[in-house]
CSV table of C-alpha atoms in Angstrom, one decimal:
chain,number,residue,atom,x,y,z
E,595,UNK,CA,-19.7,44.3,-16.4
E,596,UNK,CA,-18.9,40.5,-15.5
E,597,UNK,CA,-20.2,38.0,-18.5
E,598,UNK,CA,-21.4,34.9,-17.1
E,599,UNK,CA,-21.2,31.4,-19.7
E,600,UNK,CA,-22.6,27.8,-18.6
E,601,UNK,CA,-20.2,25.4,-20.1
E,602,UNK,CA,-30.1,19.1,14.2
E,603,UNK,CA,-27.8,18.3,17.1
E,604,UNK,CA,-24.7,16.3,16.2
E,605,UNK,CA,-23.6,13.5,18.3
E,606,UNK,CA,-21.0,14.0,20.6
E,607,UNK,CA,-17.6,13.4,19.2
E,608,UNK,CA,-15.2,11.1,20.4
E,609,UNK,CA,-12.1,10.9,17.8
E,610,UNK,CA,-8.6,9.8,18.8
E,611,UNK,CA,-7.0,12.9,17.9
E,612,UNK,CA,-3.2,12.1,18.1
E,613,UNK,CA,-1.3,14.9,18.7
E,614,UNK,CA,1.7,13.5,17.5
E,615,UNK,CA,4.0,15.9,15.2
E,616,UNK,CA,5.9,15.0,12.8
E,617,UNK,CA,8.6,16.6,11.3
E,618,UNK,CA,8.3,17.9,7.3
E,619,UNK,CA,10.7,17.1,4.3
E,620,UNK,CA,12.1,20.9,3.7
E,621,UNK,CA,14.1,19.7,1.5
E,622,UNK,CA,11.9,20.7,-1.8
E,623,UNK,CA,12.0,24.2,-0.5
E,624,UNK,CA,16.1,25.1,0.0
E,625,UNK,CA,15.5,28.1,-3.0
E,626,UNK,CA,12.9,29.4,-1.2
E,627,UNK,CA,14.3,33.2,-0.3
E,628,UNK,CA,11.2,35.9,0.5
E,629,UNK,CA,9.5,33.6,3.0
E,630,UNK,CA,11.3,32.0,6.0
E,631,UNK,CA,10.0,28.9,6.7
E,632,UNK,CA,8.6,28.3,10.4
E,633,UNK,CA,8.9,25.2,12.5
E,634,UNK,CA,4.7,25.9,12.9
E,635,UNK,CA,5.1,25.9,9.3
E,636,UNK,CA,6.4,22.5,9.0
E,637,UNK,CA,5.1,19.6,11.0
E,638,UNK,CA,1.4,17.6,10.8
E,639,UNK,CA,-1.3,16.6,12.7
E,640,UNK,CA,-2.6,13.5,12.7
E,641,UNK,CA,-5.9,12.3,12.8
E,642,UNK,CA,-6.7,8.3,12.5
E,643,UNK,CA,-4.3,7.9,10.1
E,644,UNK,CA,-4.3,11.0,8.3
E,645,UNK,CA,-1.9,14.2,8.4
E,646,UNK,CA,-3.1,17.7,8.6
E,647,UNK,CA,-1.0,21.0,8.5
E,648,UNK,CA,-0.5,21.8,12.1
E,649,UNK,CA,0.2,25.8,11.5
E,650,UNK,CA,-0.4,28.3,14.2
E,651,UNK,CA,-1.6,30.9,11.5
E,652,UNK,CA,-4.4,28.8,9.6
E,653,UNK,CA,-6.5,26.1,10.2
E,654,UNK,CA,-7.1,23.7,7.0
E,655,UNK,CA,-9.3,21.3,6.3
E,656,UNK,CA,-7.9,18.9,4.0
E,657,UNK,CA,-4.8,16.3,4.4
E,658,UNK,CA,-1.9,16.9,3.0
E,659,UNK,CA,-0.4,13.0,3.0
E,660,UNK,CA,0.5,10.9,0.1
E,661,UNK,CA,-3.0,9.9,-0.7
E,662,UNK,CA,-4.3,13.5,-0.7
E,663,UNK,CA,-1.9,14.6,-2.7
E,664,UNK,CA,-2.2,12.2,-5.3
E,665,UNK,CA,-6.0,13.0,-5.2
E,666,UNK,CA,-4.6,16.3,-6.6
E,667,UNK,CA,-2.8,15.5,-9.2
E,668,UNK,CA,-5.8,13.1,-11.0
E,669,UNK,CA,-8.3,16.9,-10.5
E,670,UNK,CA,-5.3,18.4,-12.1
E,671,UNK,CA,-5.9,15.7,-14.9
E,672,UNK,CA,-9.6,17.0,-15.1
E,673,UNK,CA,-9.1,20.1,-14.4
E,674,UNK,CA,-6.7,20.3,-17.4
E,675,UNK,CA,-9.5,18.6,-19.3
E,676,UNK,CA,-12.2,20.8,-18.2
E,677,UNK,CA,-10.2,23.6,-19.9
E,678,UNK,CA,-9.7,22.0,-23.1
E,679,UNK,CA,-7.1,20.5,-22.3
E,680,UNK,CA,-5.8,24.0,-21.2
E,681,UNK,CA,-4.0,25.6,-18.0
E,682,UNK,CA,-6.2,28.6,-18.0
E,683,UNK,CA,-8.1,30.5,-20.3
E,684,UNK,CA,-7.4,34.0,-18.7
E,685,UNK,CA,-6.0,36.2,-21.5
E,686,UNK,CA,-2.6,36.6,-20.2
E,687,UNK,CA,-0.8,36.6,-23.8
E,688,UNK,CA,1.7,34.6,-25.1
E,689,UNK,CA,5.2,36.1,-22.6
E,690,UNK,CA,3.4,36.8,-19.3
E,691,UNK,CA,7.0,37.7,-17.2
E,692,UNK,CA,5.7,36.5,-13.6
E,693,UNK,CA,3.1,33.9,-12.6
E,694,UNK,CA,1.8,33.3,-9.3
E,695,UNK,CA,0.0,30.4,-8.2
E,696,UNK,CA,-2.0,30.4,-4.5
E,697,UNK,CA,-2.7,27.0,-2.9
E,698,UNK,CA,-0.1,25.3,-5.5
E,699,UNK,CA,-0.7,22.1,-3.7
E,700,UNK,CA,1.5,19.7,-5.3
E,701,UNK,CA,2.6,22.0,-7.5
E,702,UNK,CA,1.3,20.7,-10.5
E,703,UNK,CA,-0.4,23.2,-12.4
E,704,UNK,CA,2.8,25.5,-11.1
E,705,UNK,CA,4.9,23.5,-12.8
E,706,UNK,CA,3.6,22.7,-16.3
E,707,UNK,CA,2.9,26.6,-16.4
E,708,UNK,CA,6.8,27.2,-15.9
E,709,UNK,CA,7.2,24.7,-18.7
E,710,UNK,CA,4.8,26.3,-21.4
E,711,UNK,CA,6.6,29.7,-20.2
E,712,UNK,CA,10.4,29.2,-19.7
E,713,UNK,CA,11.2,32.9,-19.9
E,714,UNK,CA,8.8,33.5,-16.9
E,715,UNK,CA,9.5,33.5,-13.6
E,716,UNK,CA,7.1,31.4,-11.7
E,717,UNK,CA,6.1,31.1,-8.1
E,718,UNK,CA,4.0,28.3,-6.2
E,719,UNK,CA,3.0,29.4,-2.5
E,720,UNK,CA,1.1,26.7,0.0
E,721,UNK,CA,0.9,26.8,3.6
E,722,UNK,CA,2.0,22.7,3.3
E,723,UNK,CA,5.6,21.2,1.7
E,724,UNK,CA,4.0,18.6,-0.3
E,725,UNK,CA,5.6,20.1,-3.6
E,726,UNK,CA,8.5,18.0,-5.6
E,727,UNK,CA,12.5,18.8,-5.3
E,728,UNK,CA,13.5,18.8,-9.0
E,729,UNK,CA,11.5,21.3,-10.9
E,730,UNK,CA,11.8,23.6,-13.6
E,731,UNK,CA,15.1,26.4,-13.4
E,732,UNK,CA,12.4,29.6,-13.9
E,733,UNK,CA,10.1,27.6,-10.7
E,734,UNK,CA,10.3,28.3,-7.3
E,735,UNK,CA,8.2,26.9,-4.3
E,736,UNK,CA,7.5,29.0,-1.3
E,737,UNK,CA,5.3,28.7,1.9
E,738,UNK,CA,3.3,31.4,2.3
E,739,UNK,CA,0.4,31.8,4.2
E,740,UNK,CA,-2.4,33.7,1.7
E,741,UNK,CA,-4.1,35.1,4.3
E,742,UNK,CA,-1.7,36.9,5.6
E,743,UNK,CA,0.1,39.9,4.4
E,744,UNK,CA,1.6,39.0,0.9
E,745,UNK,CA,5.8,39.3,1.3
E,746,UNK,CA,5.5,40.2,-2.5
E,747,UNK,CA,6.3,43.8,-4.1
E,748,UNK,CA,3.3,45.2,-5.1
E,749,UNK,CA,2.6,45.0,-8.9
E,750,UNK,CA,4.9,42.6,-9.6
E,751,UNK,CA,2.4,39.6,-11.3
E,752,UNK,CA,1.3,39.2,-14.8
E,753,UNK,CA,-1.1,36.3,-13.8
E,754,UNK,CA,-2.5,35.1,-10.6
E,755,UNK,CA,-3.9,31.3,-10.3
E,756,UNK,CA,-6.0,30.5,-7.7
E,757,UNK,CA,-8.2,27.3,-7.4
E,758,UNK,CA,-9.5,24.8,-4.9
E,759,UNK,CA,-9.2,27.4,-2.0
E,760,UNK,CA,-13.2,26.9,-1.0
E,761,UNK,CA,-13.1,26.4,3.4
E,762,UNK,CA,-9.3,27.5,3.5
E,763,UNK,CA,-10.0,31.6,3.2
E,764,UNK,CA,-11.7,33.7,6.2
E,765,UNK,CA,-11.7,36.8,4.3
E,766,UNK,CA,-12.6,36.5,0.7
E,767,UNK,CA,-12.6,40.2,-0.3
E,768,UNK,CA,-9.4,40.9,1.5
E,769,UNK,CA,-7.7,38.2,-0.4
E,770,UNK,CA,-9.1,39.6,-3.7
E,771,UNK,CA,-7.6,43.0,-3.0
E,772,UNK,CA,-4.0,41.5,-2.4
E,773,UNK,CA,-4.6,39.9,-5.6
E,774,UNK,CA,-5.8,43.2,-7.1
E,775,UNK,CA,-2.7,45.1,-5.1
E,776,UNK,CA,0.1,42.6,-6.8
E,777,UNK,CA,-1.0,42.3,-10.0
E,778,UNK,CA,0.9,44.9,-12.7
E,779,UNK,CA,-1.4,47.3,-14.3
E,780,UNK,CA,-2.9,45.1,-17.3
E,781,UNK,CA,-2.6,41.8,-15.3
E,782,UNK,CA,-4.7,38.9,-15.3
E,783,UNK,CA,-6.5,36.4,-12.3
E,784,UNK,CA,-8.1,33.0,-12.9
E,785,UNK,CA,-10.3,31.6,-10.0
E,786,UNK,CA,-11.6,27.8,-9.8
E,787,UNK,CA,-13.6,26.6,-7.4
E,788,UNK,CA,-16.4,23.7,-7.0
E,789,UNK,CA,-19.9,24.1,-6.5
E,790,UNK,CA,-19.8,21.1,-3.4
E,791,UNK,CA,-23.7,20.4,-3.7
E,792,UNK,CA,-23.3,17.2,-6.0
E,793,UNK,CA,-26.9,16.1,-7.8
E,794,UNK,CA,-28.5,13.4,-9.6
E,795,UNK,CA,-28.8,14.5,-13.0
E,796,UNK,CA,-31.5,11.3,-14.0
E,797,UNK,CA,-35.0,12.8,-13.5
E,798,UNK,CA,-36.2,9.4,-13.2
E,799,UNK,CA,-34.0,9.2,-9.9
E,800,UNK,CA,-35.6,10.8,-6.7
E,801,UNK,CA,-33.6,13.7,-4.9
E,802,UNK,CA,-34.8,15.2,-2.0
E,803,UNK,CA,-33.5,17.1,1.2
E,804,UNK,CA,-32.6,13.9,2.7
E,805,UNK,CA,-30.3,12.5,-0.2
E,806,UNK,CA,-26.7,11.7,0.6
E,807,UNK,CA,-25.4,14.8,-1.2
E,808,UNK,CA,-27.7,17.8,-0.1
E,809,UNK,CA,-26.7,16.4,3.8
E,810,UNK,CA,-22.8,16.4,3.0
E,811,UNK,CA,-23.4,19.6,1.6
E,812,UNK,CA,-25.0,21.4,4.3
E,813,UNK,CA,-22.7,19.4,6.9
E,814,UNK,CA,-19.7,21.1,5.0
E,815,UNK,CA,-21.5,25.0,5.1
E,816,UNK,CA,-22.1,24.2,8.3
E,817,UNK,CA,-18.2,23.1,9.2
E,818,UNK,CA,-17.0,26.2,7.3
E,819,UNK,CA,-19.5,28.6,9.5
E,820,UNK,CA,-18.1,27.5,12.7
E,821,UNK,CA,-14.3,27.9,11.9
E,822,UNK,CA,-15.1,31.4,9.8
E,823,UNK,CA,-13.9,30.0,6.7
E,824,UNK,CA,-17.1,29.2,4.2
E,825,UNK,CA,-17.6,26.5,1.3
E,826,UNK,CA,-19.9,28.7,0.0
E,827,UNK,CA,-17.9,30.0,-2.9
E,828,UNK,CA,-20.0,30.3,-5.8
E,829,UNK,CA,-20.6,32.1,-9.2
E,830,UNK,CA,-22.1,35.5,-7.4
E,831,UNK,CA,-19.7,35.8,-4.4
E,832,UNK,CA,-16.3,35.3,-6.6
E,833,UNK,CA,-18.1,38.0,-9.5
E,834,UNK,CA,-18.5,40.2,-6.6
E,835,UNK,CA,-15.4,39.7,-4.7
E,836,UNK,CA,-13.8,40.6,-8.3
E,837,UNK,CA,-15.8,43.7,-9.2
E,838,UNK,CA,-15.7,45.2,-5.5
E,839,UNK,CA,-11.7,44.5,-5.8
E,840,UNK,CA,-11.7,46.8,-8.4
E,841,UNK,CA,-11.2,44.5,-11.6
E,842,UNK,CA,-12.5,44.9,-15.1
E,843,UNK,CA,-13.4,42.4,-18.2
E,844,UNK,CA,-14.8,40.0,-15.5
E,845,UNK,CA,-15.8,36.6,-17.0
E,846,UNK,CA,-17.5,33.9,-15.5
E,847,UNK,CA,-17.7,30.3,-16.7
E,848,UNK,CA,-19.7,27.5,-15.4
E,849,UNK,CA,-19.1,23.8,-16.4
E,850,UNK,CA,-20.9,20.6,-15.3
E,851,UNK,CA,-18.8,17.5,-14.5
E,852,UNK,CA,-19.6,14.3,-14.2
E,853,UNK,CA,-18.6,12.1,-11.4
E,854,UNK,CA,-18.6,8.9,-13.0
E,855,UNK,CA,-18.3,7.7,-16.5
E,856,UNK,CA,-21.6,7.5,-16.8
E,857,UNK,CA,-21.7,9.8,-20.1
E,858,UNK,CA,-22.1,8.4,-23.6
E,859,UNK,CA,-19.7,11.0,-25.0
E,860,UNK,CA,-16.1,9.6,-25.1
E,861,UNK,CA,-14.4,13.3,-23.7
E,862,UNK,CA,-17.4,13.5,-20.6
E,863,UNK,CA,-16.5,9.7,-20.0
E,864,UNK,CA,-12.8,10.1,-19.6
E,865,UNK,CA,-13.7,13.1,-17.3
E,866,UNK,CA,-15.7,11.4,-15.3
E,867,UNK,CA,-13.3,8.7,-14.7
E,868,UNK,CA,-10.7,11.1,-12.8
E,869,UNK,CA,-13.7,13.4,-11.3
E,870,UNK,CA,-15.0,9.4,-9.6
E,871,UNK,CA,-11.1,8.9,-8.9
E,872,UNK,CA,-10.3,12.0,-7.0
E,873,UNK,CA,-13.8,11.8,-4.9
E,874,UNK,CA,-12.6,7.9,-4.2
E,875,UNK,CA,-9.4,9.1,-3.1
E,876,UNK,CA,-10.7,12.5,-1.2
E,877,UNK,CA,-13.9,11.4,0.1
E,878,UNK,CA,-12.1,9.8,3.8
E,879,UNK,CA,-9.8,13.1,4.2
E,880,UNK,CA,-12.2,15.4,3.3
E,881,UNK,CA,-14.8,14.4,5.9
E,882,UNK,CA,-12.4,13.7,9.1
E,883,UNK,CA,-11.4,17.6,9.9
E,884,UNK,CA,-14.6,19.1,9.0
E,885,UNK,CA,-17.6,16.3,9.9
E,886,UNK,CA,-15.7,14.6,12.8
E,887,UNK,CA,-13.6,17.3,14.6
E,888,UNK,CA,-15.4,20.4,14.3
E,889,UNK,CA,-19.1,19.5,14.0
E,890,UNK,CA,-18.6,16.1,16.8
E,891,UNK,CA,-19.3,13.1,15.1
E,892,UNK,CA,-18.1,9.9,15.7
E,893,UNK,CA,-15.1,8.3,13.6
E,894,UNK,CA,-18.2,4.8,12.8
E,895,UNK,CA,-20.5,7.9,11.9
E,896,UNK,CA,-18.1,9.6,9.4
E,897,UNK,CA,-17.1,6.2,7.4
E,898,UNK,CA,-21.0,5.5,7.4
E,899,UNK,CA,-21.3,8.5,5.5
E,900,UNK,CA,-18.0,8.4,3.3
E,901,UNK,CA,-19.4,4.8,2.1
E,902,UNK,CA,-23.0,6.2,1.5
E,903,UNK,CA,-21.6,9.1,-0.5
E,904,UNK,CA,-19.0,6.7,-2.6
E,905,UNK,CA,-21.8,4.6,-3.4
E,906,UNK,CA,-24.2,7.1,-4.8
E,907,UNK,CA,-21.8,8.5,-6.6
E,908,UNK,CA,-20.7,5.0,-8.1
E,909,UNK,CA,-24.5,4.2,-9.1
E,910,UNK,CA,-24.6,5.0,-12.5
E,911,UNK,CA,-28.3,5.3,-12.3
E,912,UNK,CA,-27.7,8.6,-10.6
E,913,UNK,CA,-26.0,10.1,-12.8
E,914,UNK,CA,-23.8,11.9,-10.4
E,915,UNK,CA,-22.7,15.9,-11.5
E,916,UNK,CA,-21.5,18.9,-10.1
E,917,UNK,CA,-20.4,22.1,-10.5
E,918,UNK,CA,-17.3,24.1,-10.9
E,919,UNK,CA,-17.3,27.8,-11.5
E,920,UNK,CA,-14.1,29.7,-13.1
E,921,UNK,CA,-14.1,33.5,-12.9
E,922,UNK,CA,-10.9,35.8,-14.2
E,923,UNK,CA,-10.8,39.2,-15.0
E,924,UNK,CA,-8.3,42.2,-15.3
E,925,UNK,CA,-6.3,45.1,-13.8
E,926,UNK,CA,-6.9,48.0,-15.6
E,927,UNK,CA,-3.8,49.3,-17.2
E,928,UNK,CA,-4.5,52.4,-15.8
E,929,UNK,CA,-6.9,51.6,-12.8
E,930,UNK,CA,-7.0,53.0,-9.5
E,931,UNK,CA,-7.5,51.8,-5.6
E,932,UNK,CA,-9.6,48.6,-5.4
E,933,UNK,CA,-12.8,49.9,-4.8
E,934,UNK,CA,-13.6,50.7,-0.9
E,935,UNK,CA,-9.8,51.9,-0.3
C-alpha cells in the first residue's frame, strides 16, 4: 500500500526554425563503453537562438544550451534543499554498489552521489552531452535513450534516480517496468517531478481560469497531448505506475515551493530565491518547443507570454507556489514479474 505525506484555435505559427546542426563536444563522454554514441545522438537544433537535441529516436522539449543548463544546476540547489538538504530520501542504506541516474542532465546530482558513495559505481544516462569532462573515478556518463530498450544487465542497480522527466516519456508504465526489471531484488527508485500548474497562494489575490498560470498550464497538457508525451505526471499516475510495475513500500511525498522569496521563514526564502531563478532562466526555453513549434504560435506571442508569466511570478502579492511530487518505493527481495507480465 503506497503512503502518501504533504510536505481555442491557436494562431498560425510562423517561427524561423533554423535547421542548422551543429556538431556536439563528445569529449566528456570518451569512457562511455555499453552505449555507442550516434552522430543523431550528437548535434542540435536551433530555434531563435536556442539549441535542442536533434535525435532521430526522441523528440524533447527543453534546450540543452548553456543557459538551460545552468537553469539546472540552481533546481539542483533547491532540489537539494527541498530534501533537507538531502540527495534522496529513498532507503537505499549506507553502501548501495550501483546507482543509476535517468535524465542526469548536467550531471549534477550524478555526481555528488558518486562523491557521498566512492565505493559505488555510478552511472548518468541523457539523450544530450551537456555533462562535465573531469568527474569522479567510480562516475561514468553515458547517452542513452530511456525509452528505448535499456543496454543494462538486468538486476544490476541498487538505486534508480529519476527526476524532471515530465513531457520527455511516451510510455510511463513501460519505463517503470525497465526500472522494475534492472533493479536487484531489494533495490530502491526515487521519482521527482513538478506539479506545472503554478497558483497564487494570497486568498486576497483573484485566480481564475484566465490567470497567466492555469493558461501556460493547459497550453503545456495540450503540447504534450499532441507529441504523445504528457506533463501530466502527478501524485496518482507515478503511485500507480509504481504499484502496477510491481513495487512495494511505495511512498509518496508532496512539498510546496515557493517561487519567489516571498516567505517570512528564512529556509522557504532562500528556496524561493533559486525556485524564481530557475523559472527566470527556463521560462524563454521552456515555451519555444512546446507553445511556438508544436501548438503554432507566433515567436511576439510566445515572449508576450514568457514576460506575463515572469511578472506574476515576480509579484510578491501573489504569492507564487507550486508543486513537486516525490514517489520511491522497492523491489521485493523476493518479488516476481512486474505485474501484467
Amino acid at each position: 500500500m503506497a503512503t502518501s505525506h504533504d510536505a481555442n484555435e491557436q494562431p498560425d505559427f510562423a517561427p524561423d526554425l533554423d535547421e542548422e546542426v551543429n556538431d556536439a563536444d563528445a569529449n566528456s563522454l570518451a569512457d562511455s563503453s555499453t552505449t555507442s554514441i550516434t552522430s543523431s545522438l550528437l548535434h542540435y537544433r536551433t530555434l531563435h537562438g536556442r539549441t535542442y537535441q536533434a535525435s532521430q529516436t526522441t523528440e524533447y522539449w527543453a534546450p540543452n544550451d548553456d543557459t538551460h543548463v545552468g537553469a539546472f544546476d540552481v533546481a539542483h540547489q533547491w532540489l537539494t534543499m527541498m530534501l533537507g538538504d538531502k540527495l534522496y530520501q529513498a532507503p537505499i542504506g549506507d553502501d548501495p554498489k550501483a546507482i543509476l541516474d535517468l535524465g542526469t542532465g548536467t550531471g549534477i546530482w550524478a555526481i555528488d552521489m558518486a562523491d557521498q558513495f566512492p565505493s559505488a559505481k555510478v552511472i548518468g544516462t541523457d539523450i544530450s552531452p551537456t555533462q562535465p569532462s573531469w568527474v569522479p573515478p567510480n562516475l561514468s556518463f553515458q547517452i542513452e535513450d530511456a525509452k528505448l530498450d535499456w543496454t543494462f544487465e538486468p538486476e544490476s542497480f541498487d538505486f534508480i534516480h529519476i527526476r524532471y522527466l515530465h513531457g520527455a516519456i511516451s510510455d510511463w508504465p513501460r519505463l517503470y517496468g525497465q526500472i522494475y526489471q534492472f533493479l536487484k531484488p531489494g533495490g530502491w527508485f526515487q521519482h521527482i517531478e513538478p506539479n506545472i500548474e503554478l497558483r497564487v497562494d494570497n486568498p486576497d489575490v483573484p485566480f481564475g481560469e484566465d490567470h497567466v498560470f492555469n493558461q501556460w498550464a493547459k497550453l503545456f497538457y495540450d503540447a504534450g497531448d499532441v507529441i504523445g508525451h504528457t506533463f501530466r505526471v502527478n501524485e496518482e499516475s507515478m503511485v500507480k505506475y509504481a504499484r502496477d510495475a510491481g513495487f512495494a513500500e511505495i511512498t509518496h511525498k508532496k512539498f510546496k515551493m515557493p517561487h519567489s522569496p516571498w516567505p517570512k521563514d528564512k529556509r522557504l526564502k532562500e528556496m524561493g530565491r533559486y525556485t524564481g531563478l530557475y523559472m527566470n532562466l527556463s521560462l524563454d526555453g521552456f515555451a519555444l518547443y512546446p507553445i511556438g513549434q508544436i501548438l503554432g504560435w507566433t515567436l511576439e506571442e510566445v515572449q508576450t507570454l514568457v514576460e506575463n508569466m515572469r511578472a506574476a511570478i515576480r509579484d510578491p502579492k501573489n504569492r507564487t507556489v507550486s508543486d513537486m511530487h516525490m514517489v520511491y518505493g522497492q523491489k521485493p527481495e523476493k518479488g516476481g514479474a512486474p505485474a501484467g507480465s
